[in-house]
Tab-separated table of C-alpha atoms in Angstrom:
chain	number	residue	atom	x	y	z
K	873	MET	CA	18.587	-1.903	58.380
K	874	SER	CA	19.647	0.080	61.415
K	875	VAL	CA	21.092	3.537	61.913
K	876	LEU	CA	22.947	4.320	65.131
K	877	LEU	CA	23.378	8.025	65.805
K	878	ALA	CA	26.733	8.511	67.510
K	879	ALA	CA	28.095	11.821	66.234
K	880	GLY	CA	28.151	13.728	69.520
K	881	ARG	CA	31.298	14.488	71.481
K	882	GLY	CA	29.591	13.750	74.800
K	883	ARG	CA	30.578	17.000	76.466
K	884	ARG	CA	28.370	16.436	79.536
K	885	MET	CA	29.622	12.847	79.799
K	886	GLY	CA	33.243	13.927	79.416
K	887	GLN	CA	33.814	11.622	76.420
K	888	PRO	CA	31.947	10.352	73.350
K	889	LYS	CA	29.152	8.085	74.568
K	890	ALA	CA	29.811	5.596	71.766
K	891	LEU	CA	33.094	4.784	73.536
K	892	LEU	CA	31.615	4.186	77.010
K	893	ARG	CA	32.360	0.649	78.114
K	894	TRP	CA	30.189	-1.928	79.822
K	895	GLN	CA	31.069	-5.592	80.278
K	896	GLY	CA	34.227	-5.187	78.210
K	897	ARG	CA	32.586	-3.674	75.120
K	898	SER	CA	31.781	-0.175	73.929
K	899	PHE	CA	28.184	1.018	73.939
K	900	CYS	CA	28.365	1.132	70.157
K	901	GLU	CA	29.471	-2.492	69.885
K	902	HIS	CA	26.732	-3.640	72.288
K	903	LEU	CA	24.127	-1.902	70.134
K	904	ILE	CA	25.513	-3.228	66.842
K	905	ARG	CA	25.514	-6.783	68.179
K	906	ALA	CA	21.955	-6.437	69.526
K	907	HIS	CA	20.704	-5.218	66.153
K	908	TYR	CA	22.319	-8.125	64.302
K	909	GLU	CA	21.016	-10.617	66.878
K	910	ALA	CA	17.526	-9.193	66.284
K	911	GLY	CA	17.826	-10.016	62.579
K	912	VAL	CA	18.936	-6.694	61.114
K	913	THR	CA	20.994	-7.207	57.951
K	914	HIS	CA	22.881	-3.903	57.729
K	915	VAL	CA	24.032	-1.440	60.401
K	916	VAL	CA	25.099	2.136	59.688
K	917	VAL	CA	26.875	4.166	62.371
K	918	VAL	CA	27.047	7.945	62.016
K	919	THR	CA	29.944	9.194	64.099
K	920	LEU	CA	32.976	11.462	64.232
K	921	PRO	CA	36.238	10.344	62.574
K	922	LEU	CA	38.094	10.041	65.891
K	923	VAL	CA	35.360	7.817	67.334
K	924	LYS	CA	35.227	5.683	64.188
K	925	GLU	CA	38.979	5.165	64.373
K	926	ALA	CA	38.717	3.890	67.945
K	927	LEU	CA	35.660	1.710	67.310
K	928	ALA	CA	36.710	0.208	63.976
K	929	LYS	CA	39.663	-1.485	65.703
K	930	GLU	CA	37.436	-3.493	68.044
K	931	ILE	CA	34.140	-4.050	66.222
K	932	GLU	CA	34.168	-7.248	64.206
K	933	CYS	CA	30.596	-7.045	62.887
K	934	PRO	CA	30.076	-5.495	59.446
K	935	VAL	CA	29.352	-1.777	59.748
K	936	THR	CA	28.943	1.072	57.283
K	937	TRP	CA	30.583	4.139	58.803
K	938	VAL	CA	29.204	7.571	57.918
K	939	GLN	CA	30.996	10.708	58.996
K	940	GLY	CA	28.884	12.969	61.159
K	941	LEU	CA	29.596	16.513	62.189
K	942	ASP	CA	30.011	17.701	65.739
K	943	GLN	CA	27.018	19.659	67.025
K	944	GLU	CA	24.702	18.696	64.179
K	945	GLU	CA	21.156	17.695	65.012
K	946	PRO	CA	20.211	13.994	65.087
K	947	ILE	CA	18.018	14.517	62.006
K	948	ASP	CA	21.086	15.716	60.079
K	949	SER	CA	23.001	12.585	61.066
K	950	LEU	CA	20.028	10.462	60.049
K	951	LEU	CA	19.849	12.177	56.648
K	952	ARG	CA	23.545	11.422	56.099
K	953	ALA	CA	22.818	7.753	56.734
K	954	VAL	CA	19.706	7.753	54.532
K	955	ALA	CA	21.767	9.186	51.654
K	956	VAL	CA	24.175	6.251	51.962
K	957	LEU	CA	21.237	3.836	51.998
K	958	ASP	CA	19.588	5.169	48.850
K	959	ASN	CA	20.587	1.936	47.093
K	960	ALA	CA	18.095	0.146	49.383
K	961	PRO	CA	15.020	2.401	49.150
K	962	ASP	CA	12.592	-0.362	50.105
K	963	ALA	CA	14.157	-1.092	53.501
K	964	ALA	CA	12.720	-0.042	56.838
K	965	LEU	CA	15.109	1.681	59.246
K	966	LEU	CA	15.572	1.162	62.969
K	967	VAL	CA	16.954	4.480	64.212
K	968	GLY	CA	18.384	4.966	67.674
K	969	PRO	CA	20.877	7.020	69.662
K	970	VAL	CA	24.068	5.510	71.027
K	971	ASP	CA	23.434	7.244	74.357
K	972	GLN	CA	20.655	4.733	74.968
K	973	GLY	CA	23.423	2.278	75.799
K	974	PRO	CA	23.111	-1.519	75.684
K	975	ILE	CA	19.581	-2.759	75.088
K	976	PRO	CA	17.953	-6.187	75.172
K	977	VAL	CA	17.476	-7.869	71.802
K	978	SER	CA	13.824	-8.414	72.765
K	979	LEU	CA	13.228	-4.653	72.541
K	980	LEU	CA	14.220	-4.739	68.876
K	981	THR	CA	12.379	-7.935	67.981
K	982	THR	CA	9.180	-6.705	69.649
K	983	LEU	CA	9.413	-3.433	67.766
K	984	CYS	CA	9.923	-5.158	64.403
K	985	GLN	CA	7.226	-7.841	64.714
K	986	GLN	CA	4.724	-7.753	61.855
K	987	PHE	CA	5.908	-4.369	60.599
K	988	PRO	CA	5.238	-3.771	56.883
K	989	VAL	CA	8.729	-2.621	55.840
K	990	ASP	CA	7.523	-0.777	52.736
K	991	ALA	CA	4.737	1.155	54.486
K	992	CYS	CA	4.567	4.886	55.084
K	993	ARG	CA	4.562	4.177	58.803
K	994	VAL	CA	6.620	4.818	61.912
K	995	ARG	CA	6.512	2.578	64.964
K	996	ILE	CA	7.544	4.103	68.282
K	997	PRO	CA	8.143	1.949	71.354
K	998	THR	CA	6.402	2.873	74.588
K	999	TYR	CA	6.960	1.857	78.173
K	1000	GLN	CA	4.199	2.761	80.635
K	1001	THR	CA	2.814	5.236	78.061
K	1002	GLN	CA	6.148	7.060	77.646
K	1003	GLN	CA	7.652	7.155	74.160
K	1004	GLY	CA	11.107	5.691	73.698
K	1005	HIS	CA	13.604	4.592	71.101
K	1006	PRO	CA	14.769	3.270	68.759
K	1007	VAL	CA	12.048	4.127	66.276
K	1008	LEU	CA	11.198	1.997	63.257
K	1009	ILE	CA	10.673	3.946	60.035
K	1010	GLY	CA	9.010	2.256	57.070
K	1011	ALA	CA	10.461	2.653	53.583
K	1012	GLY	CA	7.392	4.597	52.475
K	1013	PHE	CA	8.061	7.218	55.163
K	1014	ARG	CA	11.704	7.778	54.156
K	1015	PRO	CA	10.928	10.373	51.426
K	1016	LEU	CA	9.241	12.527	54.088
K	1017	LEU	CA	12.523	12.607	56.021
K	1018	ARG	CA	14.293	14.285	53.114
K	1019	LYS	CA	11.603	16.949	52.680
K	1020	HIS	CA	11.230	17.904	56.340
K	1021	GLU	CA	13.086	20.809	57.878
K	1022	GLY	CA	13.391	20.199	61.588
K	1023	GLY	CA	13.663	17.295	63.995
K	1024	LEU	CA	12.071	13.862	63.960
K	1025	ARG	CA	9.590	14.731	66.675
K	1026	GLY	CA	8.184	17.580	64.584
K	1027	LEU	CA	8.008	15.352	61.519
K	1028	PHE	CA	6.117	12.702	63.453
K	1029	GLN	CA	3.705	15.346	64.768
K	1030	GLU	CA	3.008	16.486	61.193
K	1031	HIS	CA	2.033	12.936	60.170
K	1032	PRO	CA	0.065	11.466	63.096
K	1033	GLN	CA	-1.787	9.102	60.760
K	1034	SER	CA	1.542	7.367	60.025
K	1035	ILE	CA	2.511	6.818	63.659
K	1036	GLU	CA	1.785	3.691	65.659
K	1037	TYR	CA	2.952	2.724	69.110
K	1038	ARG	CA	4.192	-0.625	70.357
K	1039	ASP	CA	4.277	-1.379	74.067
K	1040	VAL	CA	7.564	-2.957	75.130
K	1041	LYS	CA	8.432	-4.722	78.384
K	1042	THR	CA	11.680	-2.917	79.182
K	1043	ARG	CA	12.279	0.588	80.445
K	1044	ALA	CA	15.566	0.546	78.484
K	1045	THR	CA	13.535	2.076	75.657
K	1046	LEU	CA	13.406	5.317	77.681
K	1047	ARG	CA	17.093	5.431	78.576
K	1048	ASN	CA	19.361	8.361	77.687
K	1049	LEU	CA	22.729	8.354	79.411
K	1050	ASN	CA	24.116	11.867	79.141
K	1051	THR	CA	26.094	12.428	82.348
K	1052	PRO	CA	28.612	10.463	84.435
K	1053	GLU	CA	25.987	10.214	87.194
K	1054	GLN	CA	23.477	8.601	84.831
K	1055	PHE	CA	26.135	6.178	83.584
K	1056	GLU	CA	27.035	5.247	87.179
K	1057	ALA	CA	23.354	4.634	87.999
K	1058	PHE	CA	23.118	2.385	84.918
K	1059	GLN	CA	26.157	0.385	86.066
K	1060	ARG	CA	24.807	0.018	89.627
K	1061	ALA	CA	21.365	-1.184	88.535
K	1062	ALA	CA	20.424	-4.780	89.389
K	1063	GLU	CA	19.737	-5.482	85.704
K	1064	PRO	CA	21.488	-2.675	83.821
K	1065	ILE	CA	20.357	-3.807	80.382
K	1066	HIS	CA	16.706	-3.315	81.438
K	1067	PHE	CA	17.374	-0.192	83.587
């Protein structure tokens, strides 16, 4: 299962980043398609009602929409999604931000290879020793999400024995597109999907 965090208004970008378009599709649709192509069976998108309304008209893949709140922390959006997924407590979760933009399917398949879905583990992608996203959270780690007060980074720091790193071959794992200038640089790149 995958959770895409897309509840921000994108103030620095000037619009919600889920609605940014590249090659005729929204960032959100690119990500949803990549997750399904990688073998994910269920995608949850946490977003604002206005963004959902715009996206639901164009996205043909099955999606569970969860209403997020403006200005809430990513962990709060993730907890909203986890509550919806309580009927599948034994599933691992791929969790990523929509501001990462389009990513290669290989990033997701590399991250998921030989991951014990029921384990109390988290797998974080790295590129040249830098940590990226999305992160893969095992079903056994999900109860810790509910108990923790604070962000994911702090939770991961509290449980270093549960964290493992997987080297990936694309710097897209590091990408966060938060400003128009960053989006323009992404579009100008020779291979934007790997930029």
